[in-house]
Amino acid sequence: MEEFNDDFYPLALLMDELKHDDVSNRVEAMQKLDLIAIALGPERTLHELLPFLNDVAQDDEEEVFAVLAEKLGDFVPLVGGHQNAEPLIHILAILGAMEEPIVRDTAVESLNKIAPELTDDELNSLFLELIRSLSQGDWFSKKVASCGLYKSVIVRVDAPLRRELLMLYNSLVSDDSPMVRRSAAKHLPAIIDKLTEYSKENPASSKKVDDNDLEIISKMFHHLINDAQDSVKLLSIDVLVAILEYFYFIQDSSHNSDCLVSALKLIKDDSWRVRYAAADKFSNIANNFKESEADLLRLIDPFIGLMKDNEGEVRKAIAKQLPDFCKLLRDPSIIESKIIPVVDELSQDPHENVRASLASTVTGLSPILSKQSTTDKLLPIFLAMLKDEFPDVRLNIISNLSVVNETIGIQLLSTNLLPAITELAQDGKWRVRLAIIEYIPKLATQLGVEFFNKELLTLCTSWLWDPVFAVRDAAVNNLKDLTTIFGSQWAEVLIITHLLNIRDEKIGDDDVDKEPVNFSNFIIRITCLFAITKLTPELEASVITKKTLPFIHLLIADPVPNLRFNVAKSYLVAAEALAKSDYAEKKKVIETEIVPNVNVLVNDSDVDVRYYGQKSLDSIKELTA
C-alpha cells in the first residue's frame, strides 16, 4: 500500500496544490509541471496527467492557463514522443481559443514548437484539422489564434493544400472583426518569409511558391492597404517588405511598378501611424528597388516629405533611415542638393527626440559624401549639434564621430572638435561626460602621442576626481586603454608619476582657484589605487617593482577596510603581472615584498580584509608553486 501511495504521490500532490484557494499557489504548482511529468514517466503522464490537465484547462484562472500553455510546448519528450502528441495539441487548442491574449499567444507559441516534431502524416491529420477548425470558428479568439499557426505548416504541404490554406487565410484577412484582420496582417509576413526561405533552399521543389500562390498573397496585401482600420493598414508595411524581398530573390522586377505604387500610397497615407510605420521601414523598402535607379529616384521626394512630416514621431523614425537610404543613391550630388538642406532643418527640429534620433545616424553620411562635402556641409551640422541643449543629442553625435575621422581626417576634425570636447567634459550630465571618456581612446589613436599629451592629457587625469563613480571608473579604464596605445614608458612618465605625487597635485588647470588634492579623502586614495592597479598589467616589470609596489605598500595600513581589501586584490594583480614577465628577480620580489604584506592582510582585524587577503595569498602561492 505504501508503494502504491508513493507511485501516485506526485500527481496527488499536484491535484491538491491546484485546488488551493490562492491563485499564486496554483501558478507555483503549475510551474513544477515538467518535474511532475518526469517523476510520473511517459506512460502515466500520457494516461493520467494529461486527462487531468485537460480538465484544468477548462476551469481555472488565466495566470494558471498561461503557465500551463508555456509548459506544454516542451512536453513532447515527456509523453513518449511525437506519436503521442495528440492530447497535448487538444489541450493547447482549448487554451488557444481563449480571449485572454497572453494565454492565447502562449498556446500558439507552444503549438508552433510542437509542429516541427510531427511527421507529415501527423501534421496533416492533427495540425491541419486544428487550423481549419480555428479559422472557421464562430468566435474571434479562435480565428486570431489560427493566424499564428499557418507558418508552421505552409511549406510542409503540397501545392493544392497550400492553396487551400492561403485561401482560408485570405478569408481571415478580410474578416469582419478588426482583431482578426489585425492578427492576420501581423502573421502574414512570417508566412511569406517561410515561402521565400523554402524557395531559396529548395529551388527545384514542387512545393515552392507559384503564380497562383502569389495571386492570393497579392489579394491579401491589397485588402490590407485598403483596410478602414489604421491599426490593420500599418501592418501592411511589413507585408510589403516581405513580398518585395521574395520578388528580389527570384529576380522578378515585373511587379516592381505595382509594389512601388503601393509603397508610395502607404508613405503618403492620411494616418500618421501608417506614415510612421512606412518611415520606420523605409530603407528596407528602398533596398528592394536598388537595381532600378529610376525607382529609387521616385522615392527621394517621399523620403524628404517624411523628413518634413507634421508629426514628430514620423520625423524621428525617418531620421534613423538617413544613411541606409542615402547609401542606395548613386549620385552624391542629389544627396547634397536635396537631402542635406533638410537634414540641416531637422538638426534644429523643435522636438528634442527628433534631433537625438538624427544625431545617432547623421555621421553615417560622411563616408557617402566626399571629404570636401563632409567638411563644408556636414561638419557645421555636427558642431551645432554638439552644442545642443538636450544631452542625448550631444551624446549621440560624440558616440559616432569615429566614422567622420575616417572621412575628413583627425587633424581637421580635432581643430573643430577639441573646443567642444573640452566643454562637454565638464557637462552637467554625467552620461555626457561618460560618452566623452569612452570616445577618447579612438581619438588618441588618430591624434598621436604628441598632440594628445598637449591637448587632452590634463583632461583625462581630471576625470579621476569626478563626483560620479561611473565617470571615475570609466576614467580609470580610459587610462588603461591609453597605456595600451602609447606604451608603458608613457604611462610611467605621465600617469604613474602623477598619481604617486598626488599629494602635491591640484585638480584642474587653474592652479590659482583650485585646492590641492586632499589625499586624506578616501575617494582620492582608492581612485589612485584603482588606477594604478588597472595599469599594472600594461606596465614593464621594472616600473611595477620601483613605483607600483611601493605605492601599494603605503596603503596596507589604511584606516578604511574597504581600501585595505582592495590592496589585497592589487597585490594579486601585481604578482600576476610579474609572473608573466621575463623579469629575472620576479620570484624574489613576489616572495620578499608581496607575500609578507599579504600575510599582514590575512591577519587583519576586518573579516572582509582577511577574506580577500587569504584569497589573494592562495592565488599567489599557485603562481609561484
XYZ file of C-alpha atoms in Angstrom:
625
model
C 0.000 0.000 0.000
C 2.878 2.340 0.800
C 4.400 1.690 -2.629
C 1.056 2.494 -4.274
C 0.908 5.813 -2.433
C 4.471 6.636 -3.471
C 3.575 5.952 -7.095
C 0.622 8.316 -7.011
C 2.189 10.932 -4.767
C 3.438 13.392 -7.479
C 0.057 13.530 -9.242
C -1.907 13.652 -5.983
C 0.303 16.477 -4.737
C -0.245 18.461 -7.953
C -4.001 17.915 -7.754
C -4.088 19.141 -4.161
C -1.995 22.223 -4.915
C -4.138 23.095 -7.938
C -7.192 23.153 -5.656
C -5.594 25.792 -3.420
C -7.702 28.936 -2.925
C -4.768 31.262 -3.608
C -4.089 31.617 -7.354
C -0.376 32.295 -6.762
C -0.072 28.858 -5.145
C -1.762 27.261 -8.146
C 0.600 29.111 -10.512
C 3.585 27.910 -8.483
C 2.269 24.340 -8.636
C 1.880 24.563 -12.416
C 5.480 25.780 -12.715
C 6.532 22.328 -11.456
C 4.539 20.526 -14.154
C 7.573 19.222 -16.060
C 9.107 17.835 -12.857
C 5.831 16.039 -12.074
C 5.804 14.548 -15.587
C 9.401 13.337 -15.230
C 8.527 11.732 -11.886
C 5.493 10.007 -13.383
C 7.188 8.810 -16.575
C 5.817 8.982 -20.174
C 3.124 6.296 -19.770
C 1.437 7.774 -16.700
C 1.924 11.324 -17.944
C 0.034 10.414 -21.102
C -2.782 8.470 -19.476
C -3.172 10.168 -16.098
C -1.609 13.622 -16.050
C -2.840 14.884 -19.435
C -6.527 13.957 -18.831
C -6.298 15.823 -15.533
C -4.720 18.854 -17.270
C -7.444 18.729 -19.906
C -9.968 19.343 -17.107
C -7.793 22.068 -15.552
C -7.615 23.865 -18.927
C -11.366 24.433 -18.760
C -11.743 25.625 -15.196
C -9.098 27.894 -13.639
C -7.593 31.389 -13.727
C -5.781 32.985 -16.680
C -2.466 33.079 -14.795
C -2.596 29.297 -14.378
C -3.598 28.784 -18.021
C -0.637 30.888 -19.236
C 1.886 28.738 -17.327
C 0.181 25.536 -18.489
C 0.316 26.712 -22.121
C 4.015 27.510 -21.818
C 4.940 24.208 -20.158
C 3.090 22.011 -22.660
C 5.255 23.301 -25.523
C 8.152 21.228 -24.142
C 6.093 18.144 -23.299
C 6.599 16.010 -26.421
C 9.584 14.081 -24.951
C 7.735 13.735 -21.636
C 4.791 11.888 -23.239
C 6.996 9.452 -25.115
C 7.470 11.295 -28.415
C 5.611 12.943 -31.284
C 3.357 9.921 -31.849
C 1.644 10.746 -28.524
C 1.270 14.495 -29.165
C -2.476 14.492 -29.909
C -3.614 15.082 -26.279
C -1.112 17.968 -25.993
C -2.482 19.571 -29.144
C -6.032 19.125 -27.878
C -5.302 20.905 -24.561
C -3.396 23.708 -26.318
C -6.289 24.124 -28.762
C -8.592 24.801 -25.804
C -6.142 27.356 -24.386
C -5.528 28.893 -27.812
C -9.222 29.669 -28.243
C -9.375 31.765 -25.062
C -9.942 35.519 -25.135
C -7.035 36.436 -22.829
C -4.181 37.389 -25.239
C -1.322 36.106 -23.061
C -2.933 32.656 -22.750
C -3.852 32.504 -26.431
C -0.438 33.708 -27.680
C 1.480 31.358 -25.378
C -0.632 28.403 -26.510
C 0.001 29.273 -30.172
C 3.725 29.565 -29.493
C 3.729 26.120 -27.851
C 1.776 24.597 -30.755
C 4.390 26.027 -33.133
C 7.113 24.373 -31.024
C 5.339 21.012 -31.301
C 4.640 21.207 -35.065
C 8.257 20.626 -36.253
C 8.403 17.418 -34.192
C 5.408 15.900 -36.010
C 5.712 13.750 -39.126
C 3.998 14.963 -42.311
C 1.155 12.473 -41.766
C 0.671 13.617 -38.164
C 0.760 17.224 -39.310
C -1.928 16.550 -41.919
C -4.186 14.633 -39.564
C -3.780 16.745 -36.413
C -2.493 20.212 -37.173
C -4.315 20.997 -40.402
C -7.626 19.955 -38.902
C -6.930 22.233 -35.939
C -6.124 25.171 -38.249
C -9.296 24.630 -40.282
C -11.394 24.356 -37.128
C -9.976 27.526 -35.566
C -10.028 29.531 -38.826
C -13.718 28.785 -39.353
C -14.593 29.194 -35.678
C -17.659 31.110 -34.578
C -15.714 33.353 -32.197
C -12.997 35.901 -32.987
C -10.483 34.456 -30.476
C -10.328 31.157 -32.387
C -9.647 32.935 -35.669
C -6.997 35.142 -34.038
C -5.233 32.031 -32.690
C -5.361 30.287 -36.077
C -3.410 33.124 -37.758
C -0.285 32.290 -35.774
C -0.278 28.586 -36.787
C -0.102 28.783 -40.589
C 3.634 29.470 -40.697
C 4.355 26.036 -39.189
C 2.613 24.129 -41.986
C 2.697 26.342 -45.083
C 5.901 24.868 -46.567
C 5.254 21.284 -45.470
C 2.136 20.673 -47.529
C 1.808 20.096 -51.260
C 0.709 22.813 -53.698
C -3.078 22.146 -53.755
C -3.263 22.003 -49.962
C -1.157 25.128 -49.613
C -3.517 26.931 -51.980
C -6.440 25.866 -49.803
C -4.648 27.207 -46.718
C -3.856 30.524 -48.414
C -7.491 30.906 -49.479
C -8.533 30.182 -45.906
C -6.032 32.788 -44.681
C -7.406 35.257 -47.230
C -10.805 34.929 -45.537
C -9.142 35.896 -42.233
C -7.530 38.952 -43.852
C -10.985 40.126 -44.942
C -12.830 39.050 -41.777
C -15.481 41.352 -40.290
C -13.587 41.611 -36.989
C -10.705 44.150 -36.923
C -8.958 41.996 -34.303
C -8.895 39.026 -36.689
C -7.700 41.173 -39.604
C -5.005 42.682 -37.384
C -3.780 39.226 -36.348
C -3.822 38.047 -39.966
C -1.822 41.108 -41.053
C 0.646 40.617 -38.215
C 1.410 36.976 -39.115
C 1.313 37.236 -42.926
C 4.962 38.424 -43.293
C 6.158 35.312 -41.431
C 4.208 33.111 -43.863
C 5.710 34.891 -46.889
C 9.193 34.693 -45.329
C 8.743 30.929 -44.856
C 7.804 30.568 -48.532
C 10.797 32.685 -49.596
C 13.177 30.731 -47.382
C 11.845 27.405 -48.655
C 12.175 28.548 -52.285
C 15.807 29.524 -51.642
C 16.669 26.184 -50.070
C 14.643 24.015 -52.477
C 14.725 25.716 -55.901
C 13.599 22.558 -57.730
C 10.823 21.542 -55.330
C 7.213 21.301 -56.470
C 6.218 22.807 -53.123
C 7.836 26.173 -53.785
C 5.602 29.226 -54.237
C 3.974 29.593 -57.668
C 1.930 32.244 -59.526
C -1.349 31.050 -58.011
C 0.074 31.495 -54.510
C 1.358 34.965 -55.403
C -2.035 35.973 -56.739
C -3.709 35.010 -53.453
C -0.997 36.788 -51.398
C -1.397 39.854 -53.629
C -5.154 39.878 -52.900
C -4.416 39.747 -49.172
C -1.980 42.657 -49.438
C -4.471 44.835 -51.336
C -7.129 44.032 -48.745
C -4.753 45.268 -46.037
C -3.597 48.522 -47.654
C -7.238 49.474 -48.229
C -8.409 48.479 -44.748
C -10.556 51.003 -42.933
C -8.663 50.457 -39.683
C -5.293 52.241 -39.369
C -4.117 49.592 -36.900
C -4.524 46.982 -39.660
C -3.245 49.104 -42.519
C 0.048 49.980 -40.817
C 0.868 46.262 -40.545
C 0.758 46.015 -44.342
C 4.194 47.704 -44.425
C 5.822 44.518 -43.137
C 3.804 42.511 -45.668
C 5.073 44.773 -48.463
C 8.692 44.298 -47.342
C 8.229 40.507 -47.246
C 6.695 40.486 -50.753
C 9.446 42.732 -52.137
C 12.137 40.500 -50.660
C 10.566 37.479 -52.353
C 10.474 39.210 -55.746
C 14.043 40.427 -55.262
C 15.148 36.852 -54.507
C 13.561 35.404 -57.651
C 14.847 38.417 -59.641
C 11.385 39.261 -60.883
C 11.078 43.022 -61.375
C 7.793 42.805 -63.288
C 5.870 43.503 -60.070
C 8.075 46.441 -59.014
C 5.825 49.081 -60.520
C 2.739 47.875 -58.634
C 4.700 47.456 -55.400
C 6.177 50.943 -55.719
C 2.726 52.453 -56.227
C 1.538 50.634 -53.085
C 4.596 51.817 -51.148
C 4.047 55.443 -52.181
C 0.392 55.172 -51.199
C 1.327 53.986 -47.697
C 4.102 56.591 -47.324
C 1.585 59.363 -48.077
C -1.290 57.895 -46.076
C -3.546 60.282 -44.155
C -2.883 58.419 -40.899
C 0.353 59.434 -39.197
C 0.634 55.938 -37.677
C 0.762 54.403 -41.160
C 3.319 57.007 -42.276
C 5.333 56.238 -39.134
C 5.340 52.504 -39.965
C 6.439 53.322 -43.533
C 9.187 55.651 -42.271
C 10.420 53.019 -39.836
C 10.901 50.501 -42.691
C 11.821 52.963 -45.445
C 15.323 51.584 -46.086
C 14.004 48.008 -46.157
C 11.500 49.041 -48.808
C 14.021 51.059 -50.836
C 16.642 48.305 -50.695
C 14.424 46.080 -52.803
C 14.361 48.704 -55.589
C 18.142 49.248 -55.652
C 18.567 47.637 -59.080
C 16.427 50.372 -60.627
C 17.802 53.895 -60.384
C 14.535 55.305 -61.721
C 12.556 53.657 -58.905
C 14.997 54.940 -56.275
C 14.715 58.470 -57.640
C 10.924 58.264 -57.254
C 11.477 57.573 -53.546
C 13.574 60.702 -52.863
C 10.681 63.187 -52.650
C 8.589 60.874 -50.427
C 11.670 60.481 -48.187
C 12.024 64.245 -47.915
C 8.274 64.505 -47.345
C 8.597 62.233 -44.304
C 11.535 64.332 -43.023
C 9.199 67.343 -43.150
C 6.163 65.490 -41.793
C 3.869 67.309 -39.370
C 4.236 64.524 -36.786
C 7.426 64.444 -34.713
C 7.287 60.638 -34.367
C 7.383 60.279 -38.166
C 10.373 62.639 -38.435
C 12.105 60.725 -35.640
C 11.598 57.401 -37.467
C 12.782 58.640 -40.874
C 15.882 60.273 -39.331
C 17.095 56.793 -38.361
C 16.831 55.688 -42.003
C 19.035 58.507 -43.326
C 22.415 56.817 -44.004
C 20.953 53.486 -45.165
C 18.746 55.173 -47.755
C 21.454 57.571 -48.918
C 23.867 54.652 -49.474
C 21.473 53.360 -52.132
C 21.559 56.619 -54.113
C 24.280 56.531 -56.756
C 24.637 60.279 -57.248
C 26.072 62.111 -54.186
C 25.115 65.452 -55.736
C 21.432 64.575 -55.214
C 22.135 63.987 -51.511
C 23.978 67.321 -51.281
C 21.374 69.351 -53.134
C 18.135 67.767 -51.921
C 18.673 65.886 -48.657
C 21.407 67.786 -46.757
C 19.391 71.066 -46.597
C 16.503 69.131 -44.986
C 18.978 67.428 -42.621
C 20.095 70.903 -41.552
C 16.466 71.809 -40.810
C 15.975 68.548 -38.929
C 19.049 69.264 -36.755
C 17.149 72.291 -35.435
C 13.831 70.463 -35.059
C 11.703 71.725 -32.139
C 11.337 68.136 -30.839
C 14.421 67.021 -28.913
C 13.756 63.331 -29.635
C 13.855 64.036 -33.369
C 17.212 65.775 -33.009
C 18.533 62.894 -30.861
C 17.408 60.375 -33.484
C 19.131 62.354 -36.230
C 22.299 62.679 -34.131
C 22.566 58.878 -33.873
C 22.724 58.461 -37.666
C 23.769 61.711 -39.343
C 27.509 60.984 -39.024
C 26.893 57.938 -41.233
C 26.573 60.331 -44.195
C 30.316 61.130 -44.023
C 31.577 58.034 -45.908
C 28.893 58.561 -48.573
C 29.951 62.131 -49.385
C 33.363 63.413 -50.417
C 35.830 64.800 -47.888
C 35.153 68.333 -49.112
C 31.378 67.962 -48.900
C 31.633 66.478 -45.417
C 33.801 69.391 -44.312
C 31.687 72.084 -45.950
C 28.181 70.765 -45.432
C 28.143 68.184 -42.620
C 30.780 69.408 -40.164
C 28.866 72.624 -39.362
C 25.788 70.463 -38.591
C 27.841 68.180 -36.301
C 29.361 71.114 -34.423
C 25.984 72.800 -33.990
C 24.501 69.574 -32.609
C 27.444 69.233 -30.192
C 26.144 72.412 -28.580
C 22.528 71.203 -28.432
C 20.801 71.822 -25.097
C 19.465 68.244 -24.999
C 22.210 65.898 -23.675
C 21.155 62.888 -25.774
C 21.821 64.876 -28.950
C 25.377 65.678 -27.859
C 25.839 62.114 -26.628
C 24.771 60.542 -29.926
C 26.989 62.791 -32.030
C 30.048 62.089 -29.854
C 29.453 58.346 -29.853
C 29.513 58.171 -33.642
C 32.271 60.613 -34.579
C 34.869 57.939 -35.399
C 33.293 57.461 -38.831
C 33.847 61.190 -39.507
C 37.547 60.804 -38.618
C 37.960 58.307 -41.422
C 36.492 60.711 -43.977
C 37.973 64.132 -43.223
C 40.990 63.208 -41.101
C 41.563 63.754 -37.427
C 43.560 66.979 -37.743
C 40.700 68.844 -39.372
C 38.123 67.262 -37.091
C 40.117 67.850 -33.915
C 40.629 71.523 -34.735
C 36.874 71.968 -34.664
C 36.171 69.249 -32.121
C 38.589 69.965 -29.259
C 36.766 73.073 -28.003
C 33.510 71.078 -27.978
C 35.163 68.141 -26.161
C 36.607 70.453 -23.515
C 33.190 71.972 -22.957
C 31.410 68.630 -22.867
C 33.998 67.167 -20.487
C 32.542 69.441 -17.826
C 28.913 68.927 -18.881
C 26.393 68.846 -16.054
C 25.022 65.485 -17.286
C 27.358 62.700 -16.166
C 26.335 60.444 -19.082
C 27.677 63.073 -21.477
C 30.996 63.132 -19.607
C 30.997 59.334 -19.725
C 30.453 59.308 -23.505
C 33.359 61.709 -23.997
C 35.666 59.448 -21.968
C 34.679 56.387 -23.998
C 35.474 58.312 -27.206
C 38.965 59.395 -26.075
C 40.905 56.179 -26.984
C 39.584 56.361 -30.562
C 40.654 59.979 -30.729
C 44.055 59.202 -29.180
C 44.828 56.539 -31.785
C 44.228 59.084 -34.553
C 45.874 62.078 -32.866
C 49.216 60.567 -31.918
C 51.021 60.886 -28.612
C 52.468 64.386 -29.019
C 49.185 66.070 -29.924
C 47.319 64.046 -27.290
C 49.720 64.972 -24.478
C 49.416 68.630 -25.342
C 45.654 68.861 -25.782
C 43.911 66.089 -23.859
C 46.120 64.525 -21.180
C 45.184 67.002 -18.437
C 41.519 66.453 -19.242
C 41.903 62.665 -18.897
C 43.514 62.850 -15.458
C 40.961 65.398 -14.215
C 38.165 62.870 -14.749
C 39.676 60.708 -11.997
C 38.267 63.152 -9.448
C 34.748 63.353 -10.876
C 31.985 63.236 -8.220
C 30.220 60.336 -10.048
C 31.702 56.846 -9.569
C 30.749 55.667 -13.081
C 32.776 58.537 -14.559
C 35.768 57.861 -12.282
C 35.635 54.165 -13.161
C 35.488 54.969 -16.879
C 38.422 57.383 -16.424
C 40.486 54.567 -14.875
C 39.650 52.228 -17.773
C 40.446 55.048 -20.171
C 43.959 55.366 -18.746
C 44.461 51.621 -19.211
C 43.350 51.859 -22.857
C 45.673 54.818 -23.413
C 48.570 52.862 -21.891
C 47.850 50.042 -24.339
C 48.028 52.596 -27.168
C 51.016 54.688 -26.032
C 53.029 52.135 -24.047
C 54.459 51.505 -20.569
C 57.034 54.284 -20.685
C 54.363 56.874 -21.485
C 52.267 55.646 -18.546
C 55.253 55.670 -16.191
C 56.275 59.223 -17.002
C 52.882 60.874 -17.355
C 50.371 58.820 -15.346
C 52.126 56.802 -12.632
C 54.393 59.688 -11.625
C 51.366 61.975 -11.480
C 49.452 59.556 -9.228
C 52.403 58.952 -6.918
C 52.851 62.668 -6.431
C 49.142 63.286 -5.951
C 49.587 64.997 -2.572
C 51.235 67.917 -4.329
C 48.861 67.998 -7.304
C 45.922 70.284 -7.869
C 42.688 69.315 -9.549
C 42.117 71.273 -12.749
C 44.083 73.620 -14.958
C 43.664 76.754 -12.911
C 46.127 76.458 -10.022
C 45.035 79.760 -8.565
C 41.433 78.831 -7.852
C 41.811 75.085 -7.200
C 42.571 73.464 -3.888
C 45.332 70.833 -3.625
C 44.110 67.222 -3.899
C 43.181 66.069 -0.409
C 44.886 62.664 -0.120
C 43.239 62.163 3.250
C 39.989 61.810 1.302
C 39.135 58.112 0.938
C 37.782 58.606 -2.616
C 41.080 60.124 -3.762
C 43.144 57.315 -2.242
C 41.031 54.463 -3.581
C 40.806 56.048 -7.051
C 44.614 56.249 -7.171
C 44.775 52.590 -6.092
C 42.223 51.546 -8.720
C 44.084 53.445 -11.449
C 47.497 52.024 -10.579
C 46.071 48.503 -10.251
C 44.325 48.759 -13.630
C 47.542 49.972 -15.285
C 49.783 47.342 -13.680
C 49.253 44.556 -16.288
C 50.239 47.037 -19.015
C 53.468 48.148 -17.284
C 57.000 46.804 -17.507
C 58.218 44.758 -14.530
C 60.760 47.402 -13.535
C 58.005 50.027 -13.200
C 55.914 47.629 -11.084
C 58.774 46.939 -8.671
C 60.083 50.500 -8.422
C 56.866 52.504 -8.437
C 53.651 50.467 -8.261
C 54.514 48.206 -5.313
C 55.915 50.993 -3.071
C 52.647 52.900 -3.546
C 50.548 49.830 -2.650
C 52.736 49.208 0.433
C 51.819 52.690 1.715
C 48.132 51.772 1.844
C 48.415 48.449 3.674
C 47.582 50.082 6.995
C 44.905 52.432 5.652
C 42.168 53.109 8.242
C 39.374 52.136 5.810
C 38.796 48.345 5.499
C 37.294 48.763 2.027
C 40.589 50.166 0.791
C 42.682 47.510 2.565
C 40.856 44.616 0.933
C 41.350 46.340 -2.443
C 45.052 46.458 -1.567
C 44.911 42.656 -1.255
C 43.426 42.462 -4.750
C 46.086 44.846 -6.063
C 48.895 42.653 -4.742
C 47.473 39.718 -6.661
C 47.335 41.765 -9.879
C 50.955 42.863 -9.376
C 52.062 39.274 -8.679
C 50.274 38.021 -11.820
C 51.869 40.731 -13.963
C 55.337 39.917 -12.601
C 54.802 36.166 -13.036
C 54.024 36.680 -16.735
C 57.076 38.911 -17.296
C 60.635 37.843 -18.069
C 61.981 39.855 -15.118
C 64.891 37.919 -13.600
C 64.074 38.809 -9.976
C 60.311 38.288 -10.198
C 60.142 35.283 -7.850
C 62.260 37.081 -5.255
C 60.081 40.223 -5.421
C 56.888 38.193 -5.014
C 58.261 36.203 -2.069
C 60.011 39.038 -0.223
C 57.796 42.062 -0.956
C 54.315 40.873 -1.859
C 53.719 37.705 0.205
C 54.757 39.198 3.607
C 52.401 42.155 3.090
C 49.543 39.932 2.006
C 50.125 37.904 5.188
C 49.603 41.098 7.161
C 46.199 41.482 5.475
C 45.368 37.822 6.154
C 45.626 38.647 9.880
C 43.703 41.933 9.616
C 41.044 42.817 12.200
C 38.350 43.119 9.497
C 36.693 39.941 8.226
C 36.431 41.136 4.597
C 40.081 42.149 4.501
C 41.062 38.731 5.864
C 38.874 37.016 3.261
C 40.360 38.859 0.269
C 43.851 38.642 1.778
C 43.579 34.845 2.022
C 42.086 34.621 -1.451
C 44.981 36.617 -2.923
C 47.551 34.643 -0.911
C 46.197 31.331 -2.207
C 46.298 32.551 -5.800
C 49.832 33.945 -5.394
C 51.033 30.620 -3.976
C 49.637 28.866 -7.059
C 51.597 31.286 -9.257
C 54.881 30.545 -7.516
C 54.328 26.810 -6.990
